PDB file of C-alpha atoms (C1' of nucleotides) in Angstrom:
ATOM      1  CA  UNK A   1       4.119 -14.158  -6.292  1.00  0.00           C
ATOM      2  CA  UNK A   2       1.835 -11.395  -7.180  1.00  0.00           C
ATOM      3  CA  UNK A   3       2.154  -9.085 -10.235  1.00  0.00           C
ATOM      4  CA  UNK A   4       1.204  -5.635 -10.811  1.00  0.00           C
ATOM      5  CA  UNK A   5       0.997  -3.711 -13.966  1.00  0.00           C
ATOM      6  CA  UNK A   6       3.164  -0.761 -13.093  1.00  0.00           C
ATOM      7  CA  UNK A   7       3.240   0.782 -16.579  1.00  0.00           C
ATOM      8  CA  UNK A   8      -0.640   0.670 -16.723  1.00  0.00           C
ATOM      9  CA  UNK A   9      -0.798   2.439 -13.377  1.00  0.00           C
ATOM     10  CA  UNK A  10       1.599   5.048 -14.602  1.00  0.00           C
ATOM     11  CA  UNK A  11      -0.472   5.712 -17.716  1.00  0.00           C
ATOM     12  CA  UNK A  12      -3.618   6.043 -15.471  1.00  0.00           C
ATOM     13  CA  UNK A  13      -1.883   8.452 -12.985  1.00  0.00           C
ATOM     14  CA  UNK A  14      -0.529  10.530 -15.784  1.00  0.00           C
ATOM     15  CA  UNK A  15      -3.853  10.861 -17.406  1.00  0.00           C
ATOM     16  CA  UNK A  16      -5.419  11.814 -14.108  1.00  0.00           C
ATOM     17  CA  UNK A  17      -3.023  14.342 -12.842  1.00  0.00           C
ATOM     18  CA  UNK A  18      -0.845  15.250 -15.820  1.00  0.00           C
ATOM     19  CA  UNK A  19       2.880  15.958 -15.840  1.00  0.00           C
ATOM     20  CA  UNK A  20       4.176  16.972 -12.366  1.00  0.00           C
ATOM     21  CA  UNK A  21       7.564  18.233 -13.715  1.00  0.00           C
ATOM     22  CA  UNK A  22       9.557  17.520 -10.441  1.00  0.00           C
ATOM     23  CA  UNK A  23      11.987  18.671  -8.715  1.00  0.00           C
ATOM     24  CA  UNK A  24      11.275  22.361  -8.470  1.00  0.00           C
ATOM     25  CA  UNK A  25      14.620  24.094  -7.939  1.00  0.00           C
ATOM     26  CA  UNK A  26      16.981  26.463  -9.677  1.00  0.00           C
ATOM     27  CA  UNK A  27      20.246  24.285  -9.306  1.00  0.00           C
ATOM     28  CA  UNK A  28      21.108  20.685  -8.507  1.00  0.00           C
ATOM     29  CA  UNK A  29      22.564  21.737  -5.109  1.00  0.00           C
ATOM     30  CA  UNK A  30      19.160  23.356  -4.310  1.00  0.00           C
ATOM     31  CA  UNK A  31      17.713  19.912  -4.900  1.00  0.00           C
ATOM     32  CA  UNK A  32      20.051  18.420  -2.469  1.00  0.00           C
ATOM     33  CA  UNK A  33      19.087  20.853   0.270  1.00  0.00           C
ATOM     34  CA  UNK A  34      15.417  20.307  -0.600  1.00  0.00           C
ATOM     35  CA  UNK A  35      15.702  16.505  -0.148  1.00  0.00           C
ATOM     36  CA  UNK A  36      16.885  16.958   3.414  1.00  0.00           C
ATOM     37  CA  UNK A  37      14.455  19.828   4.321  1.00  0.00           C
ATOM     38  CA  UNK A  38      11.433  17.955   3.097  1.00  0.00           C
ATOM     39  CA  UNK A  39      12.064  14.855   5.193  1.00  0.00           C
ATOM     40  CA  UNK A  40       8.769  14.501   7.250  1.00  0.00           C
ATOM     41  CA  UNK A  41       7.835  18.080   6.228  1.00  0.00           C
ATOM     42  CA  UNK A  42       5.377  19.792   3.871  1.00  0.00           C
ATOM     43  CA  UNK A  43       6.732  21.223   0.703  1.00  0.00           C
ATOM     44  CA  UNK A  44       5.318  24.718   1.433  1.00  0.00           C
ATOM     45  CA  UNK A  45       7.630  24.918   4.593  1.00  0.00           C
ATOM     46  CA  UNK A  46      10.567  23.867   2.602  1.00  0.00           C
ATOM     47  CA  UNK A  47       9.897  26.545   0.030  1.00  0.00           C
ATOM     48  CA  UNK A  48      10.101  29.142   2.790  1.00  0.00           C
ATOM     49  CA  UNK A  49      13.214  27.613   4.256  1.00  0.00           C
ATOM     50  CA  UNK A  50      14.862  27.720   0.895  1.00  0.00           C
ATOM     51  CA  UNK A  51      13.754  31.311   0.188  1.00  0.00           C
ATOM     52  CA  UNK A  52      15.425  32.159   3.447  1.00  0.00           C
ATOM     53  CA  UNK A  53      18.646  30.450   2.626  1.00  0.00           C
ATOM     54  CA  UNK A  54      18.620  32.055  -0.724  1.00  0.00           C
ATOM     55  CA  UNK A  55      18.246  35.571   0.879  1.00  0.00           C
ATOM     56  CA  UNK A  56      21.419  34.941   2.733  1.00  0.00           C
ATOM     57  CA  UNK A  57      23.259  33.503  -0.183  1.00  0.00           C
ATOM     58  CA  UNK A  58      23.517  30.123   1.425  1.00  0.00           C
ATOM     59  CA  UNK A  59      22.205  28.017  -1.387  1.00  0.00           C
ATOM     60  CA  UNK A  60      25.712  27.052  -2.625  1.00  0.00           C
ATOM     61  CA  UNK A  61      28.110  24.473  -1.074  1.00  0.00           C
ATOM     62  CA  UNK A  62      30.867  26.909  -0.169  1.00  0.00           C
ATOM     63  CA  UNK A  63      28.798  29.511   1.618  1.00  0.00           C
ATOM     64  CA  UNK A  64      26.524  27.097   3.408  1.00  0.00           C
ATOM     65  CA  UNK A  65      29.623  25.090   4.533  1.00  0.00           C
ATOM     66  CA  UNK A  66      31.007  28.223   6.254  1.00  0.00           C
ATOM     67  CA  UNK A  67      27.888  29.523   7.631  1.00  0.00           C
ATOM     68  CA  UNK A  68      27.092  29.727  11.460  1.00  0.00           C
ATOM     69  CA  UNK A  69      25.034  26.740  12.595  1.00  0.00           C
ATOM     70  CA  UNK A  70      22.847  29.209  14.565  1.00  0.00           C
ATOM     71  CA  UNK A  71      22.072  31.052  11.522  1.00  0.00           C
ATOM     72  CA  UNK A  72      21.122  27.961   9.503  1.00  0.00           C
ATOM     73  CA  UNK A  73      18.941  26.751  12.401  1.00  0.00           C
ATOM     74  CA  UNK A  74      17.084  29.986  12.212  1.00  0.00           C
ATOM     75  CA  UNK A  75      16.629  29.971   8.397  1.00  0.00           C
ATOM     76  CA  UNK A  76      15.277  26.310   8.374  1.00  0.00           C
ATOM     77  CA  UNK A  77      13.327  26.452  11.648  1.00  0.00           C
ATOM     78  CA  UNK A  78      10.071  26.357   9.813  1.00  0.00           C
ATOM     79  CA  UNK A  79      10.758  22.864   8.578  1.00  0.00           C
ATOM     80  CA  UNK A  80      10.892  21.281  11.952  1.00  0.00           C
ATOM     81  CA  UNK A  81      13.844  19.000  13.225  1.00  0.00           C
ATOM     82  CA  UNK A  82      15.654  22.250  12.638  1.00  0.00           C
ATOM     83  CA  UNK A  83      18.676  21.439  14.771  1.00  0.00           C
ATOM     84  CA  UNK A  84      19.676  18.261  13.078  1.00  0.00           C
ATOM     85  CA  UNK A  85      18.679  19.464   9.573  1.00  0.00           C
ATOM     86  CA  UNK A  86      20.828  22.541  10.059  1.00  0.00           C
ATOM     87  CA  UNK A  87      23.874  20.618  11.129  1.00  0.00           C
ATOM     88  CA  UNK A  88      23.256  17.846   8.536  1.00  0.00           C
ATOM     89  CA  UNK A  89      22.951  20.485   5.862  1.00  0.00           C
ATOM     90  CA  UNK A  90      26.060  22.216   6.966  1.00  0.00           C
ATOM     91  CA  UNK A  91      27.940  18.931   6.909  1.00  0.00           C
ATOM     92  CA  UNK A  92      26.614  17.997   3.369  1.00  0.00           C
ATOM     93  CA  UNK A  93      27.655  21.305   2.199  1.00  0.00           C
ATOM     94  CA  UNK A  94      31.234  20.806   3.287  1.00  0.00           C
ATOM     95  CA  UNK A  95      31.248  17.479   1.470  1.00  0.00           C
ATOM     96  CA  UNK A  96      30.139  19.010  -1.723  1.00  0.00           C
ATOM     97  CA  UNK A  97      32.262  22.079  -1.265  1.00  0.00           C
ATOM     98  CA  UNK A  98      35.159  19.878  -0.740  1.00  0.00           C
ATOM     99  CA  UNK A  99      34.743  17.483  -3.521  1.00  0.00           C
ATOM    100  CA  UNK A 100      32.925  19.782  -6.058  1.00  0.00           C
ATOM    101  CA  UNK A 101      29.439  18.993  -7.120  1.00  0.00           C
ATOM    102  CA  UNK A 102      30.468  18.028 -10.722  1.00  0.00           C
ATOM    103  CA  UNK A 103      33.032  15.490  -9.405  1.00  0.00           C
ATOM    104  CA  UNK A 104      30.608  14.112  -6.878  1.00  0.00           C
ATOM    105  CA  UNK A 105      27.953  13.435  -9.556  1.00  0.00           C
ATOM    106  CA  UNK A 106      30.289  12.168 -12.179  1.00  0.00           C
ATOM    107  CA  UNK A 107      30.562   8.625 -10.776  1.00  0.00           C
ATOM    108  CA  UNK A 108      28.475   5.718 -11.646  1.00  0.00           C
ATOM    109  CA  UNK A 109      24.865   5.634 -10.235  1.00  0.00           C
ATOM    110  CA  UNK A 110      25.294   2.971  -7.613  1.00  0.00           C
ATOM    111  CA  UNK A 111      28.512   4.512  -6.465  1.00  0.00           C
ATOM    112  CA  UNK A 112      26.937   7.862  -5.999  1.00  0.00           C
ATOM    113  CA  UNK A 113      24.008   6.246  -4.106  1.00  0.00           C
ATOM    114  CA  UNK A 114      26.524   4.748  -1.665  1.00  0.00           C
ATOM    115  CA  UNK A 115      28.471   7.976  -1.335  1.00  0.00           C
ATOM    116  CA  UNK A 116      25.184   9.872  -0.472  1.00  0.00           C
ATOM    117  CA  UNK A 117      24.176   7.167   1.955  1.00  0.00           C
ATOM    118  CA  UNK A 118      27.311   7.580   3.819  1.00  0.00           C
ATOM    119  CA  UNK A 119      26.312  11.239   4.660  1.00  0.00           C
ATOM    120  CA  UNK A 120      24.594  11.706   7.983  1.00  0.00           C
ATOM    121  CA  UNK A 121      20.952  12.398   7.428  1.00  0.00           C
ATOM    122  CA  UNK A 122      20.864  10.782   4.083  1.00  0.00           C
ATOM    123  CA  UNK A 123      18.922   7.532   4.079  1.00  0.00           C
ATOM    124  CA  UNK A 124      17.511   5.403   1.161  1.00  0.00           C
ATOM    125  CA  UNK A 125      14.903   7.859  -0.093  1.00  0.00           C
ATOM    126  CA  UNK A 126      16.983  11.003   0.336  1.00  0.00           C
ATOM    127  CA  UNK A 127      19.916   9.185  -1.459  1.00  0.00           C
ATOM    128  CA  UNK A 128      17.823   8.240  -4.339  1.00  0.00           C
ATOM    129  CA  UNK A 129      16.063  11.620  -4.548  1.00  0.00           C
ATOM    130  CA  UNK A 130      19.530  13.158  -4.987  1.00  0.00           C
ATOM    131  CA  UNK A 131      20.632  10.530  -7.562  1.00  0.00           C
ATOM    132  CA  UNK A 132      17.578  10.917  -9.545  1.00  0.00           C
ATOM    133  CA  UNK A 133      16.548  14.643  -9.285  1.00  0.00           C
ATOM    134  CA  UNK A 134      19.757  16.239  -8.675  1.00  0.00           C
ATOM    135  CA  UNK A 135      22.232  14.078 -10.536  1.00  0.00           C
ATOM    136  CA  UNK A 136      19.772  12.921 -13.201  1.00  0.00           C
ATOM    137  CA  UNK A 137      20.676   9.226 -12.916  1.00  0.00           C
ATOM    138  CA  UNK A 138      18.160   6.449 -12.947  1.00  0.00           C
ATOM    139  CA  UNK A 139      17.232   5.426  -9.472  1.00  0.00           C
ATOM    140  CA  UNK A 140      13.480   4.727  -8.591  1.00  0.00           C
ATOM    141  CA  UNK A 141      12.546   6.663  -5.400  1.00  0.00           C
ATOM    142  CA  UNK A 142      10.293   4.856  -2.833  1.00  0.00           C
ATOM    143  CA  UNK A 143       8.538   6.701  -0.130  1.00  0.00           C
ATOM    144  CA  UNK A 144       6.036   6.072   2.499  1.00  0.00           C
ATOM    145  CA  UNK A 145       3.323   6.762   0.050  1.00  0.00           C
ATOM    146  CA  UNK A 146       4.651   4.290  -2.505  1.00  0.00           C
ATOM    147  CA  UNK A 147       4.802   1.490   0.150  1.00  0.00           C
ATOM    148  CA  UNK A 148       1.451   2.344   1.422  1.00  0.00           C
ATOM    149  CA  UNK A 149       0.018   2.043  -2.092  1.00  0.00           C
ATOM    150  CA  UNK A 150       1.825  -1.192  -2.914  1.00  0.00           C
ATOM    151  CA  UNK A 151       0.632  -2.732   0.317  1.00  0.00           C
ATOM    152  CA  UNK A 152      -2.818  -1.601  -0.555  1.00  0.00           C
ATOM    153  CA  UNK A 153      -2.433  -3.559  -3.860  1.00  0.00           C
ATOM    154  CA  UNK A 154      -1.241  -6.643  -2.116  1.00  0.00           C
ATOM    155  CA  UNK A 155       2.620  -6.066  -2.589  1.00  0.00           C
ATOM    156  CA  UNK A 156       4.672  -6.100   0.517  1.00  0.00           C
ATOM    157  CA  UNK A 157       8.340  -5.730   1.032  1.00  0.00           C
ATOM    158  CA  UNK A 158      11.117  -3.317   2.257  1.00  0.00           C
ATOM    159  CA  UNK A 159      12.467  -0.416   0.485  1.00  0.00           C
ATOM    160  CA  UNK A 160      14.988  -2.225  -1.675  1.00  0.00           C
ATOM    161  CA  UNK A 161      12.595  -4.949  -2.585  1.00  0.00           C
ATOM    162  CA  UNK A 162       9.985  -2.444  -3.906  1.00  0.00           C
ATOM    163  CA  UNK A 163      12.614  -0.388  -5.605  1.00  0.00           C
ATOM    164  CA  UNK A 164      13.840  -3.466  -7.449  1.00  0.00           C
ATOM    165  CA  UNK A 165      10.266  -4.216  -8.422  1.00  0.00           C
ATOM    166  CA  UNK A 166       9.759  -0.952 -10.075  1.00  0.00           C
ATOM    167  CA  UNK A 167      13.200  -0.984 -11.803  1.00  0.00           C
ATOM    168  CA  UNK A 168      12.789  -4.315 -13.195  1.00  0.00           C
ATOM    169  CA  UNK A 169       9.403  -3.800 -14.399  1.00  0.00           C
ATOM    170  CA  UNK A 170       9.853  -0.343 -15.942  1.00  0.00           C
ATOM    171  CA  UNK A 171      12.383   0.627 -18.650  1.00  0.00           C
ATOM    172  CA  UNK A 172      15.509   2.423 -17.252  1.00  0.00           C
ATOM    173  CA  UNK A 173      14.540   6.039 -17.885  1.00  0.00           C
ATOM    174  CA  UNK A 174      15.337   9.001 -15.777  1.00  0.00           C
ATOM    175  CA  UNK A 175      12.359  11.250 -16.924  1.00  0.00           C
ATOM    176  CA  UNK A 176       9.966   8.271 -16.459  1.00  0.00           C
ATOM    177  CA  UNK A 177      11.310   7.536 -12.819  1.00  0.00           C
ATOM    178  CA  UNK A 178      11.024  11.305 -11.957  1.00  0.00           C
ATOM    179  CA  UNK A 179       7.485  11.664 -13.208  1.00  0.00           C
ATOM    180  CA  UNK A 180       6.300   8.401 -11.674  1.00  0.00           C
ATOM    181  CA  UNK A 181       7.452   9.155  -8.168  1.00  0.00           C
ATOM    182  CA  UNK A 182       5.951  12.661  -8.450  1.00  0.00           C
ATOM    183  CA  UNK A 183       2.723  11.290  -9.680  1.00  0.00           C
ATOM    184  CA  UNK A 184       2.487   8.682  -6.915  1.00  0.00           C
ATOM    185  CA  UNK A 185       3.108  11.436  -4.201  1.00  0.00           C
ATOM    186  CA  UNK A 186       0.386  13.750  -5.832  1.00  0.00           C
ATOM    187  CA  UNK A 187      -2.007  10.829  -6.013  1.00  0.00           C
ATOM    188  CA  UNK A 188      -1.378   9.567  -2.468  1.00  0.00           C
ATOM    189  CA  UNK A 189      -1.602  12.884  -0.848  1.00  0.00           C
ATOM    190  CA  UNK A 190      -5.217  13.240  -1.912  1.00  0.00           C
ATOM    191  CA  UNK A 191      -6.403   9.687  -1.885  1.00  0.00           C
ATOM    192  CA  UNK A 192      -4.469   7.589   0.433  1.00  0.00           C
ATOM    193  CA  UNK A 193      -4.428   8.765   4.079  1.00  0.00           C
ATOM    194  CA  UNK A 194      -2.711   6.683   6.759  1.00  0.00           C
ATOM    195  CA  UNK A 195      -6.111   5.551   7.939  1.00  0.00           C
ATOM    196  CA  UNK A 196      -8.257   6.432   5.089  1.00  0.00           C
ATOM    197  CA  UNK A 197      -8.119   4.489   1.774  1.00  0.00           C
ATOM    198  CA  UNK A 198     -10.750   5.693  -0.558  1.00  0.00           C
ATOM    199  CA  UNK A 199     -11.824   4.180  -3.825  1.00  0.00           C
ATOM    200  CA  UNK A 200      -8.667   3.394  -5.412  1.00  0.00           C
ATOM    201  CA  UNK A 201      -8.552   4.230  -9.137  1.00  0.00           C
ATOM    202  CA  UNK A 202      -5.418   2.214  -9.427  1.00  0.00           C
ATOM    203  CA  UNK A 203      -7.073  -1.248  -8.667  1.00  0.00           C
ATOM    204  CA  UNK A 204      -8.580  -1.896 -12.093  1.00  0.00           C
ATOM    205  CA  UNK A 205      -5.117  -1.515 -13.695  1.00  0.00           C
ATOM    206  CA  UNK A 206      -3.188  -3.289 -10.778  1.00  0.00           C
ATOM    207  CA  UNK A 207      -5.078  -6.482 -11.349  1.00  0.00           C
ATOM    208  CA  UNK A 208      -2.973  -9.768 -11.373  1.00  0.00           C
ATOM    209  CA  UNK A 209      -1.516 -10.882 -14.640  1.00  0.00           C
TER     210      UNK A 209
ATOM    211  C1'  DC B   1      -7.130  18.920  20.331  1.00  0.00           C
ATOM    212  C1'  DA B   2      -5.292  14.973  17.588  1.00  0.00           C
ATOM    213  C1'  DC B   3      -3.075  13.852  13.558  1.00  0.00           C
ATOM    214  C1'  DC B   4       0.155  14.121   9.811  1.00  0.00           C
ATOM    215  C1'  DA B   5       4.000  15.736   6.685  1.00  0.00           C
ATOM    216  C1'  DG B   6       7.762  14.005  -0.433  1.00  0.00           C
ATOM    217  C1'  DG B   7      12.528  10.439   6.799  1.00  0.00           C
ATOM    218  C1'  DT B   8      16.797   9.306   9.484  1.00  0.00           C
ATOM    219  C1'  DT B   9      19.222   7.537  13.190  1.00  0.00           C
ATOM    220  C1'  DG B  10      20.750   4.589  17.029  1.00  0.00           C
ATOM    221  C1'  DA B  11      19.213   1.153  20.238  1.00  0.00           C
ATOM    222  C1'  DC B  12      17.361  -3.282  20.708  1.00  0.00           C
ATOM    223  C1'  DC B  13      15.676  -7.854  19.567  1.00  0.00           C
TER     224       DC B  13
ATOM    225  C1'  DG C   1      16.602  -8.615   8.672  1.00  0.00           C
ATOM    226  C1'  DG C   2      12.375  -5.689  11.637  1.00  0.00           C
ATOM    227  C1'  DT C   3      10.583  -2.382  15.330  1.00  0.00           C
ATOM    228  C1'  DC C   4      10.614   1.953  18.031  1.00  0.00           C
ATOM    229  C1'  DA C   5      11.269   6.367  20.121  1.00  0.00           C
ATOM    230  C1'  DA C   6      13.395  10.758  19.335  1.00  0.00           C
ATOM    231  C1'  DC C   7      13.858  14.575  16.448  1.00  0.00           C
ATOM    232  C1'  DA C   8      10.059  19.667  15.961  1.00  0.00           C
ATOM    233  C1'  DT C   9       7.330  23.027  13.372  1.00  0.00           C
ATOM    234  C1'  DG C  10       3.163  24.203  11.052  1.00  0.00           C
ATOM    235  C1'  DG C  11      -1.425  23.068   8.597  1.00  0.00           C
ATOM    236  C1'  DT C  12      -6.219  21.032   8.767  1.00  0.00           C
TER     237       DT C  12
END
DNA sequence: CACCAGGTTGACC
DNA sequence: GGTCAACATGGT
């Protein structure tokens, strides 16, 4: 079994890129909306869609839940997959409007994760992003970049396996989880293309123990 | 013009 | 458990 030095890698990334301070949003519910909109989509497009929703006062569970699907489709069109995203957002808004966002978030971490997973359009990464960045509970977010980098370092495994690896090797800390995931994304966007794998500045720190 | 983006789902093996 | 097409716009 291979080992990595995930703490060392974190330090390297932080020194290289500085604090990312994710997730950019005014409210927790805006984070929830963002997690769905950003699926397979550039963040600049998400910002536009969020601005559109905000203009129409649809960045709250109650109003978004009652909005016309056609209008939501129009506002999130720039994010792609706009039909499914519109209906999923509307459905998610109904869930939060019905339960109350404070109530939704005031359950134990794993319970919240399961609740989010039960919503259509919310898979592993989106559920964990909501748990971590909207509810401020400790769940390490794995994404395609993280998997790619770990594979690059010789660590393979499915989502849960990689998540357990990070959560076991790192101290349970919300701010650390937030910053680490953000740093991985910023690093990978520049240095780890799907086909390209440039000189990896992580390799020295990822050496086997 | 081809490829990719801060994925998820349902069908199938 | 894993793989795959479908979902769709916008940037390089």
